[in-house]
Each structure stands twice: as structure tokens, then as C-alpha cells.
PDB file of C-alpha atoms in Angstrom:
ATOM      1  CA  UNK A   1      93.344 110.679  54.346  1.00  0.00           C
ATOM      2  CA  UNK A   2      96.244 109.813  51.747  1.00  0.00           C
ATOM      3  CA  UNK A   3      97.539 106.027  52.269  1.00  0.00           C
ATOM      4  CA  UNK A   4     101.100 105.724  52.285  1.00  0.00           C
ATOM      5  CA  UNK A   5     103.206 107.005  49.726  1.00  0.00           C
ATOM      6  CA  UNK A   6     106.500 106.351  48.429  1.00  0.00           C
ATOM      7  CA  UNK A   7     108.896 107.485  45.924  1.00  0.00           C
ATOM      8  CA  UNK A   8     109.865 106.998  43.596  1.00  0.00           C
ATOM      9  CA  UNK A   9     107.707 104.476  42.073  1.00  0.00           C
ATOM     10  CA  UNK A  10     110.683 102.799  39.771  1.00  0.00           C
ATOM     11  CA  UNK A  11     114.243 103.368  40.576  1.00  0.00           C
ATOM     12  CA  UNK A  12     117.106 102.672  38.401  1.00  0.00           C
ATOM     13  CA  UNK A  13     120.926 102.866  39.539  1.00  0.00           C
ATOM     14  CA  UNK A  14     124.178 101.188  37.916  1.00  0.00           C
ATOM     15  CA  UNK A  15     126.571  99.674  40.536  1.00  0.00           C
ATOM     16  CA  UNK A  16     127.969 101.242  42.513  1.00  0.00           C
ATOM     17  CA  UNK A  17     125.686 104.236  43.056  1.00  0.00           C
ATOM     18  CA  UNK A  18     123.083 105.553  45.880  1.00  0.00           C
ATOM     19  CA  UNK A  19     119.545 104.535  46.223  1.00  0.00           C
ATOM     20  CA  UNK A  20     117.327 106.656  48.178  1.00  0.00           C
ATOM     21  CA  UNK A  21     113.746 105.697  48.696  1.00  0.00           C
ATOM     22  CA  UNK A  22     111.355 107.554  51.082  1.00  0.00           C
ATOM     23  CA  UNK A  23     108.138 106.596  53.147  1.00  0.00           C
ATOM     24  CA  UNK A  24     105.684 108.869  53.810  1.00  0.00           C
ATOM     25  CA  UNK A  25     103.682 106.991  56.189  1.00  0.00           C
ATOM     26  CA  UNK A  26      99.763 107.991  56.977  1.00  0.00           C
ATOM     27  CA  UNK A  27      98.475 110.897  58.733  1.00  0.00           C
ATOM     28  CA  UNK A  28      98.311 110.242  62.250  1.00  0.00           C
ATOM     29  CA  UNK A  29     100.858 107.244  61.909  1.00  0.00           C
ATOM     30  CA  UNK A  30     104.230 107.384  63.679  1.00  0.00           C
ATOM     31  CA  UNK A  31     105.587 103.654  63.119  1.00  0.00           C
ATOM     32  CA  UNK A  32     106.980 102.767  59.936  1.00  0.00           C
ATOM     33  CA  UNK A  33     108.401  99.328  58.597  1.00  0.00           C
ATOM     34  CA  UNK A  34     110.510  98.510  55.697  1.00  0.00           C
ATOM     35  CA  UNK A  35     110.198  95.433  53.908  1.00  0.00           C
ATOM     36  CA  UNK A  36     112.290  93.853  50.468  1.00  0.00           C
ATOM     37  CA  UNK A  37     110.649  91.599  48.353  1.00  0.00           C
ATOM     38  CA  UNK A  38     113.190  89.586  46.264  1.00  0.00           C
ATOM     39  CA  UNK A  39     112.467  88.554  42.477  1.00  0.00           C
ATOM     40  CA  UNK A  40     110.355  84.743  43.169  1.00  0.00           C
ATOM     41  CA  UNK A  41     110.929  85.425  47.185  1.00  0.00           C
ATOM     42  CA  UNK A  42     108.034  86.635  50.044  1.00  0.00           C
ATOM     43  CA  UNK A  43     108.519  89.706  51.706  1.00  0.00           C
ATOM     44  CA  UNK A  44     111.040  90.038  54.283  1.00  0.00           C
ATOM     45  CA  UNK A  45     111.455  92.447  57.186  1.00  0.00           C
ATOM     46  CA  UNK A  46     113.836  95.071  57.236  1.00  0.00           C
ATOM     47  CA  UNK A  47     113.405  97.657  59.860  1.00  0.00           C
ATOM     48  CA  UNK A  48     111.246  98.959  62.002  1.00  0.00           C
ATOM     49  CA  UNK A  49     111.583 102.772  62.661  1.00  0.00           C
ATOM     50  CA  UNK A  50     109.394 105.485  65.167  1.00  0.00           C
ATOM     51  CA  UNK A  51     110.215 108.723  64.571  1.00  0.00           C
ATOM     52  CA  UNK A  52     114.081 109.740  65.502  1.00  0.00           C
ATOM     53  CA  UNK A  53     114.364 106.216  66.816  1.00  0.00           C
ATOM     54  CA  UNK A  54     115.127 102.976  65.363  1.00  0.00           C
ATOM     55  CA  UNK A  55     113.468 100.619  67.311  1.00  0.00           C
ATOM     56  CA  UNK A  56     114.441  97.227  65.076  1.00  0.00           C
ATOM     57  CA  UNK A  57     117.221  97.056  62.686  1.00  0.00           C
ATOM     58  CA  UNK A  58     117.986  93.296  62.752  1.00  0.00           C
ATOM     59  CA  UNK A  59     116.923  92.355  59.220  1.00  0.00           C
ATOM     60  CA  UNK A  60     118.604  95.175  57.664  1.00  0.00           C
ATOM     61  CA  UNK A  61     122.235  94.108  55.763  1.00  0.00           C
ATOM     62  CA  UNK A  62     124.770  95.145  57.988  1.00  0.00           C
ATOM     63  CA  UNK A  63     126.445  97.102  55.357  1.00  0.00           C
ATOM     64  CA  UNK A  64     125.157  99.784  52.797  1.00  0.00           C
ATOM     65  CA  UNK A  65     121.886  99.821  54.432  1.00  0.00           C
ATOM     66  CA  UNK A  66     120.549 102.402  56.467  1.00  0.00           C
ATOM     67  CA  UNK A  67     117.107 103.989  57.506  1.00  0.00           C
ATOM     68  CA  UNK A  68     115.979 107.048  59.285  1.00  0.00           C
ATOM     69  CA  UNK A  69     112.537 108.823  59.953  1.00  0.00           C
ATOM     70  CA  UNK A  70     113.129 112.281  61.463  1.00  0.00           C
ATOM     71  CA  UNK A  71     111.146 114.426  62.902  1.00  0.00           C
ATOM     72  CA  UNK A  72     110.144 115.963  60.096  1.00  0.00           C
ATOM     73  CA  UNK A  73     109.635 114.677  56.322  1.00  0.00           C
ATOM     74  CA  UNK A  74     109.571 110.903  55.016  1.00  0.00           C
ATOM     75  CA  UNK A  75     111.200 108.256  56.607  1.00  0.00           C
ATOM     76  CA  UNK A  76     114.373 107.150  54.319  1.00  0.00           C
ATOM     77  CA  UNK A  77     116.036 103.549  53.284  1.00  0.00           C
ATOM     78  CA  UNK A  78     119.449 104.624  52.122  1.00  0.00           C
ATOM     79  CA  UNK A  79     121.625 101.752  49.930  1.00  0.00           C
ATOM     80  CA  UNK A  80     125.083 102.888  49.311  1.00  0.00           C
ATOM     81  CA  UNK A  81     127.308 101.658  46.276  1.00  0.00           C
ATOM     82  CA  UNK A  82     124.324  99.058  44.847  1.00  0.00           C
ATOM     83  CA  UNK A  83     124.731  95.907  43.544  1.00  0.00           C
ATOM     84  CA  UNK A  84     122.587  93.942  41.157  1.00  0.00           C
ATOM     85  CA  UNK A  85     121.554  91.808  44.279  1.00  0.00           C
ATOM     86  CA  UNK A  86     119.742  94.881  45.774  1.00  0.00           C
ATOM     87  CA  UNK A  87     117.190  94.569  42.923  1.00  0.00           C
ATOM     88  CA  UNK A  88     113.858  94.638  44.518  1.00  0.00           C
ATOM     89  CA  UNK A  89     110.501  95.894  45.557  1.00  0.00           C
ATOM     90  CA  UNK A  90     111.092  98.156  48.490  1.00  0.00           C
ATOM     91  CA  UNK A  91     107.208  98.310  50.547  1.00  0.00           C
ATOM     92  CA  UNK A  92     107.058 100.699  53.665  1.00  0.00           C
ATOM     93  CA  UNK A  93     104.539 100.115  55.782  1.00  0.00           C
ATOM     94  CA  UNK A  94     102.897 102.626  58.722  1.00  0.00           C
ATOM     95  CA  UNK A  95     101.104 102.263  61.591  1.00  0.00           C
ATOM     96  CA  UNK A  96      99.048 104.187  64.311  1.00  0.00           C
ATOM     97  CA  UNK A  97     100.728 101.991  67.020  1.00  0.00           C
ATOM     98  CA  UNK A  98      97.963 102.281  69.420  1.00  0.00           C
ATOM     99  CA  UNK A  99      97.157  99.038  70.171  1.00  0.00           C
ATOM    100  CA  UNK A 100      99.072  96.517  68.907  1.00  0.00           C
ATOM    101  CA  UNK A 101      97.066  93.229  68.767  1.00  0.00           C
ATOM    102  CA  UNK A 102      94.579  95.570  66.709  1.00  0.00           C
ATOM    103  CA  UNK A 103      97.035  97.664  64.581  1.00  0.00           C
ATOM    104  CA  UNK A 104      97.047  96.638  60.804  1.00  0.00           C
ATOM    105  CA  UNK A 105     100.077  97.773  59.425  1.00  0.00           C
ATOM    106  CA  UNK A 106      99.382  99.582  55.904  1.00  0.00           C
ATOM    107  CA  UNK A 107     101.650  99.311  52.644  1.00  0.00           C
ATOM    108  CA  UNK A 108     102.713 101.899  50.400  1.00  0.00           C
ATOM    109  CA  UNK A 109     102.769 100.656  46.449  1.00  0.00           C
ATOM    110  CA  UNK A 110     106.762  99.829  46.524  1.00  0.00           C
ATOM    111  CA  UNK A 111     109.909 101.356  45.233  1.00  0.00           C
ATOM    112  CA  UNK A 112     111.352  98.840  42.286  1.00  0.00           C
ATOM    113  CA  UNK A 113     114.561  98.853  42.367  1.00  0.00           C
ATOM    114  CA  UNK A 114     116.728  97.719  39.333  1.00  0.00           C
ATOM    115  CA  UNK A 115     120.256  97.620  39.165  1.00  0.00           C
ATOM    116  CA  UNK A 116     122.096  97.351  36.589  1.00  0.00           C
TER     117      UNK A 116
ATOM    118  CA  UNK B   1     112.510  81.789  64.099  1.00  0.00           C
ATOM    119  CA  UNK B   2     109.262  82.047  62.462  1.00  0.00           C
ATOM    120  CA  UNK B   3     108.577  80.449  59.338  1.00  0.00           C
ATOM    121  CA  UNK B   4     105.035  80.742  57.493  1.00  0.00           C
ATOM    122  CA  UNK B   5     104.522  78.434  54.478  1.00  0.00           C
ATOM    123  CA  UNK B   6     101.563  78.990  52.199  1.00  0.00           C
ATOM    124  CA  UNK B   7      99.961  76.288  50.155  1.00  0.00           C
ATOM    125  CA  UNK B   8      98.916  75.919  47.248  1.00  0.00           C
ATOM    126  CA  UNK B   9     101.204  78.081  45.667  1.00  0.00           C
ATOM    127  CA  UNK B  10      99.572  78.804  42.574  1.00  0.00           C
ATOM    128  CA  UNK B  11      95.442  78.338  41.880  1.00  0.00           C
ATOM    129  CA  UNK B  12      92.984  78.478  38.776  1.00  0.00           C
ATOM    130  CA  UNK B  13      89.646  77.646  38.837  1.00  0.00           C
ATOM    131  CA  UNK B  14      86.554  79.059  37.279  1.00  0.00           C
ATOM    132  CA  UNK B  15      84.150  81.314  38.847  1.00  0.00           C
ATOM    133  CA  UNK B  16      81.834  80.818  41.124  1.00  0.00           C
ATOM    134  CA  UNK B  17      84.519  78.142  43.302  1.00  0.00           C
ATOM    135  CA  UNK B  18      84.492  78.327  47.010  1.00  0.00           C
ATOM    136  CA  UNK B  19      88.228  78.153  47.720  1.00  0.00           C
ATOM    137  CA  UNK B  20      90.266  77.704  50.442  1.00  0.00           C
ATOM    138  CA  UNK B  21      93.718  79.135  50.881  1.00  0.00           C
ATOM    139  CA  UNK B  22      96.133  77.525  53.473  1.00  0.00           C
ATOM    140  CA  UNK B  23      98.984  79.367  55.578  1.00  0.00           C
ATOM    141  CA  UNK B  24     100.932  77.542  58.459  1.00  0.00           C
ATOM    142  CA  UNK B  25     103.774  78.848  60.794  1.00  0.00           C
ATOM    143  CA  UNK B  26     106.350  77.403  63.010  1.00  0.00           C
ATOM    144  CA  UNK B  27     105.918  79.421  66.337  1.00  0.00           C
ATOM    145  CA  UNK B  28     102.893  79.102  67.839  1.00  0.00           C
ATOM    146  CA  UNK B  29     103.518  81.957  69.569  1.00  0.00           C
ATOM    147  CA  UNK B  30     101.869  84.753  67.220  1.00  0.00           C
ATOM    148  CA  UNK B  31     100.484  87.414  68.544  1.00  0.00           C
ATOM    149  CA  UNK B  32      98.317  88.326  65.585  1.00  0.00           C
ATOM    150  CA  UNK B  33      97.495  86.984  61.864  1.00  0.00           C
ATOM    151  CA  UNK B  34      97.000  88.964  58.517  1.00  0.00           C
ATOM    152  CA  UNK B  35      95.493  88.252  55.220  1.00  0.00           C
ATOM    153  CA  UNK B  36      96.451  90.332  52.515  1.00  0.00           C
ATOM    154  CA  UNK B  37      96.177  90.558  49.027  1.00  0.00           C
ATOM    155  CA  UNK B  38      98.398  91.763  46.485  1.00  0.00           C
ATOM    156  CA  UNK B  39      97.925  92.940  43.698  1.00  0.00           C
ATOM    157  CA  UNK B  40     101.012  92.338  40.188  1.00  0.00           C
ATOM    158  CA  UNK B  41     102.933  95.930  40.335  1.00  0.00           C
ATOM    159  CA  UNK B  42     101.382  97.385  43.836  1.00  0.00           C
ATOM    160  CA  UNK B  43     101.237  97.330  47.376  1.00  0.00           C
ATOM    161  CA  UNK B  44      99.550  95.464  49.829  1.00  0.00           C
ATOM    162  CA  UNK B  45      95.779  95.790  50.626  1.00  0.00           C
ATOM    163  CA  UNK B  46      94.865  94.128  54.427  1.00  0.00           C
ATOM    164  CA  UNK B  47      92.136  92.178  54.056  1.00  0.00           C
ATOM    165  CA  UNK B  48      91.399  90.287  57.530  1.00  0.00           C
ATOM    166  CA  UNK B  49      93.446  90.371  61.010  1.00  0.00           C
ATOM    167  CA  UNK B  50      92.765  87.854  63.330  1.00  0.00           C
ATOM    168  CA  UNK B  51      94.185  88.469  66.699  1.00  0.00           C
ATOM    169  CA  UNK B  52      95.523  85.265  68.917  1.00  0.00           C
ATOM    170  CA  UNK B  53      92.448  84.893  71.146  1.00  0.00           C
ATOM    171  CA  UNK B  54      89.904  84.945  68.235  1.00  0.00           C
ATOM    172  CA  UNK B  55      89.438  82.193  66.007  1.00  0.00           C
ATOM    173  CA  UNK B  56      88.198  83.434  62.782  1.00  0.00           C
ATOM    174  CA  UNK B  57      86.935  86.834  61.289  1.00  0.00           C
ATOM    175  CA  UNK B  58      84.619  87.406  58.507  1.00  0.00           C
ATOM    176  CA  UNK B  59      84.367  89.799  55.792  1.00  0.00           C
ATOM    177  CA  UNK B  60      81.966  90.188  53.122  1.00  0.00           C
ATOM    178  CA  UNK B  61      82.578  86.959  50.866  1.00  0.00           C
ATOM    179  CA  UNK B  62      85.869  86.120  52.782  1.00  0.00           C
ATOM    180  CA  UNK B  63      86.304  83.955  56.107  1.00  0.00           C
ATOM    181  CA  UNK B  64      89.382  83.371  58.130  1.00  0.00           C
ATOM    182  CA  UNK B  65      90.558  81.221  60.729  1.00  0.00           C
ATOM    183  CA  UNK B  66      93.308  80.893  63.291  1.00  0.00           C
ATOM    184  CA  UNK B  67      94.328  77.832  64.961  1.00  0.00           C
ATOM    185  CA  UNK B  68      97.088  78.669  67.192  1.00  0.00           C
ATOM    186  CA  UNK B  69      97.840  74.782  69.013  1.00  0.00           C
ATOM    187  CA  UNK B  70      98.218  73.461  64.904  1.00  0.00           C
ATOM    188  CA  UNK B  71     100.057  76.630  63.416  1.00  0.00           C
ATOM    189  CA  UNK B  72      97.276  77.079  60.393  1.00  0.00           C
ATOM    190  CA  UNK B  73      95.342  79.801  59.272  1.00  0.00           C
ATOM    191  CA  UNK B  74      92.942  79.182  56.654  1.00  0.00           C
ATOM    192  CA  UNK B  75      91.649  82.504  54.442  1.00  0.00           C
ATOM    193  CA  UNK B  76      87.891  80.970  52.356  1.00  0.00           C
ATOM    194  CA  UNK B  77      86.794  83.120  49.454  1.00  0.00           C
ATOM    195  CA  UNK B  78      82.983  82.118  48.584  1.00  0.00           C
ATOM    196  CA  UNK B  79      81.584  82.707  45.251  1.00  0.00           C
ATOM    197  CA  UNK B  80      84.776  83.710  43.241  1.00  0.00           C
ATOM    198  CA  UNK B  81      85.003  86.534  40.349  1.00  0.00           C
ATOM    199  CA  UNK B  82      87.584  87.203  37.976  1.00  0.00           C
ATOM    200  CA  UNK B  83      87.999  90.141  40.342  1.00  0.00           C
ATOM    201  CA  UNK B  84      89.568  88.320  43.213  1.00  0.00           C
ATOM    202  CA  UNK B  85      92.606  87.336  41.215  1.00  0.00           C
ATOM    203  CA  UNK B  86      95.815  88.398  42.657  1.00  0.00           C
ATOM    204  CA  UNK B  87      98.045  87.090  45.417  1.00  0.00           C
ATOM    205  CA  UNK B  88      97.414  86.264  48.530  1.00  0.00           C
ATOM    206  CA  UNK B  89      99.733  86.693  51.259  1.00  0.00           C
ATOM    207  CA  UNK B  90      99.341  85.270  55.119  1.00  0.00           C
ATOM    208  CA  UNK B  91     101.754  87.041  57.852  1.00  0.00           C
ATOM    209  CA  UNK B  92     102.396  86.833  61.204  1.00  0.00           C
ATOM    210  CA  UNK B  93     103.294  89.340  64.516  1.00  0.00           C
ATOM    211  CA  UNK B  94     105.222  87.150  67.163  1.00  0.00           C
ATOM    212  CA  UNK B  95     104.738  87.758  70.721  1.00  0.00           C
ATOM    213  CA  UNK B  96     107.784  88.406  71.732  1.00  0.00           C
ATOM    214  CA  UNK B  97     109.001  91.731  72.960  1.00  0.00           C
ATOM    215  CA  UNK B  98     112.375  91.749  70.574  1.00  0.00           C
ATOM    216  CA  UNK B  99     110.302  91.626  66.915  1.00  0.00           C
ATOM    217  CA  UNK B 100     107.845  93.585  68.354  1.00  0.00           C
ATOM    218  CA  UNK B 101     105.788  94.633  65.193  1.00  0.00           C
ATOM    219  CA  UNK B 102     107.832  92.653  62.748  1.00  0.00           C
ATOM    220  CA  UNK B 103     105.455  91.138  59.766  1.00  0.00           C
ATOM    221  CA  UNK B 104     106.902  87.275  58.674  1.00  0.00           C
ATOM    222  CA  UNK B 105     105.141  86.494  55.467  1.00  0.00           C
ATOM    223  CA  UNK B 106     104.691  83.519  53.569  1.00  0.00           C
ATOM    224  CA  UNK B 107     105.356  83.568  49.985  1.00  0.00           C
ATOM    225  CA  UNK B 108     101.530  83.684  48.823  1.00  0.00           C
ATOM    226  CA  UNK B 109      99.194  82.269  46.879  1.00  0.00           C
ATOM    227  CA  UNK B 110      98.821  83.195  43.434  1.00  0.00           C
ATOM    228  CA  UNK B 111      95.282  83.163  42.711  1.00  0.00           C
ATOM    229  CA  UNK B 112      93.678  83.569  38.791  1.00  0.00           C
ATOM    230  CA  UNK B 113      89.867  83.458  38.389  1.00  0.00           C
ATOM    231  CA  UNK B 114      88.703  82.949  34.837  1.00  0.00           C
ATOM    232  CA  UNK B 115      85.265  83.936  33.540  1.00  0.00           C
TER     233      UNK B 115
END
């Protein structure tokens, strides 16, 4: 069973431009969370997505930023017209969603994201 | 809103220590606690969950334990290798209906183990 993937690994975009990163959560795992990790910050919650729905969008920037997981194919963070401030690590997390007080969430190895 | 502070921020010490990494959060009020570890350019790797009504869980050379009245978790690493160097990162799960799911991490623990 392949963990979660993501891709790309390293991302690099001049202002102004679109960033796309996708999530390809586990087999069998139909919750996925996005997370940013700023340069010297912790990781911070971004959204929290089942598939066609997003259940928890509150720590995503209200502008540029938008996520999707259809029914079919990886789930997507989408940042419009980047600025040097969206340089990050990206994680996406997935999760079986079964029982929650037991469910570990699991972390793909991160989209870096430079802008320049 | 939930904050989770991790102490010390940075650690060296030989091998062999016994260590003892500290996380503490605001809201009581979590529903379950992770240890993870991270390594420099990749992911996370879970290494315990403790869930609110348990107090500590164990595996292999790492302990750790939840006390939910004085917001502190405390993640013990016995017998330390070079191998366990990496970062350490405590997060919470509130339980509360509207962050349902939602991971608040502390900043971590920077651990280096030197032969």
C-alpha cells in the first residue's frame, strides 16, 4: 500500500503565476488535509477536504487559495498569481476516517514551494 | 483557539541519554494527541497517538503521556542513537465539532544525537 504522494516534490514559480500541487491520499483513504509550513514557523492547517466536499476551509487565505478532491484523481491546492510570501512546504495529509479518536492522519513528503 | 508550545526547542546530547521532550496546549479540550517526527526535507512519520481517556502509550524505546487537567504531553526517548535525530513535533485534535479533524502543531523539537 503506497503512502501518500504528492507532486511535485519542488516547485518553482515567479510572481505572479499558478501553483498547482496535488495529493494523492492512501488507498482506502477518503479525508485529506492540507497543511503550510512557513520558513522557521510549525505547521499550520489549511483545509480539510472529503471527496467532492469541502468540509473545513477556515485556515485557507481567503484569496488565491483554493482546494478540491473530486471524485476521481488527486486532491488539488490551487494558488493563483503567487507571491514570495507563499514560499513553503505544502504537506497533505489522508485519512481512513473511521474512527476518529483512533485515526492517525498520514503525511505525504511536501511540495516546496519557492517563489521568486 | 488552540495553542501548543513545545519546549526545549532545540537538543544535543550524546548517546545513550534518556530524554524527555515537552509539549503543552491551551484547550484542554483535545480530543486526541500525536507525536511525530520529522525528518530535514520530508514528511511526517506518526510515531505515538494518545487518545483523551488514555494517559500514556508506549512504543518500542519511546513513552508518551497525556495530562489533559495540566495541558502537557510529555514524548521520553530511552537509550538514544544518532538515529533518532530529527524533529519532533506534538499536535493536537480539538473536540469540538467545527475543527473536526484539524491537526494544531507546535513548532517542534529539534533533536541531534551525536556518536
Amino acid at each position: 500500500n503506497a503512502g501518500v504522494m504528492q507532486n511535485p516534490r519542488h516547485l518553482v514559480r515567479r510572481r505572479g503565476q499558478e501553483a498547482r500541487l496535488r495529493c494523492s491520499p492512501m488507498k482506502g483513504h477518503s479525508h485529506v488535509y492540507w497543511y503550510r509550513q512557513l520558513p522557521e514557523e510549525g505547521l499550520k492547517f489549511m483545509v480539510y477536504l472529503q471527496k467532492e466536499n469541502i468540509i473545513d476551509e477556515s485556515g485557507m487565505p481567503k484569496e488565491r487559495f483554493s482546494a478540491e478532491f473530486p471524485k476521481e484523481g488527486p486532491s488539488i491546492l490551487r494558488i493563483q498569481q503567487v507571491v514570495r510570501g507563499d514560499s513553503a512546504a505544502y504537506f497533505c495529509a489522508s485519512s481512513p476516517r473511521v474512527d476518529r479518536s483512533t485515526d492517525t492522519q498520514y503525511f505525504g513528503p511536501g511540495t516546496r514551494l519557492t517563489v521568486l | 483557539k488552540q495553542e501548543v508550545t513545545q519546549i526545549p526547542a532545540a537538543l544535543s546530547v550524546p548517546e545513550g541519554e534518556n530524554l524527555v521532550l515537552n509539549c503543552s496546549f491551551t484547550d484542554s479540550a483535545i480530543y486526541n494527541l500525536q507525536w511525530f517526527r520529522q525528518d530535514p526535507g520530508k514528511g511526517l512519520t506518526s510515531l505515538l497517538l494518545i487518545q483523551s481517556s488514555q494517559r500514556e502509550q508506549t512504543s518500542g524505546r519511546l513513552n508518551a503521556s497525556l495530562d489533559k487537567s495540566s495541558g502537557r504531553s510529555t514524548l521520553y526517548i530511552a537509550a538514544s542513537q544518532p538515529g533518532d535525530s530529527a524533529t519532533y513535533l506534538c499536535a493536537a485534535i480539538l473536540d469540538r465539532g467545527s475543527t473536526l479533524g484539524r491537526l494544531y502543531f507546535g513548532r517542534g523539537t529539534q533533536l541531534t544525537v551525536w556518536p
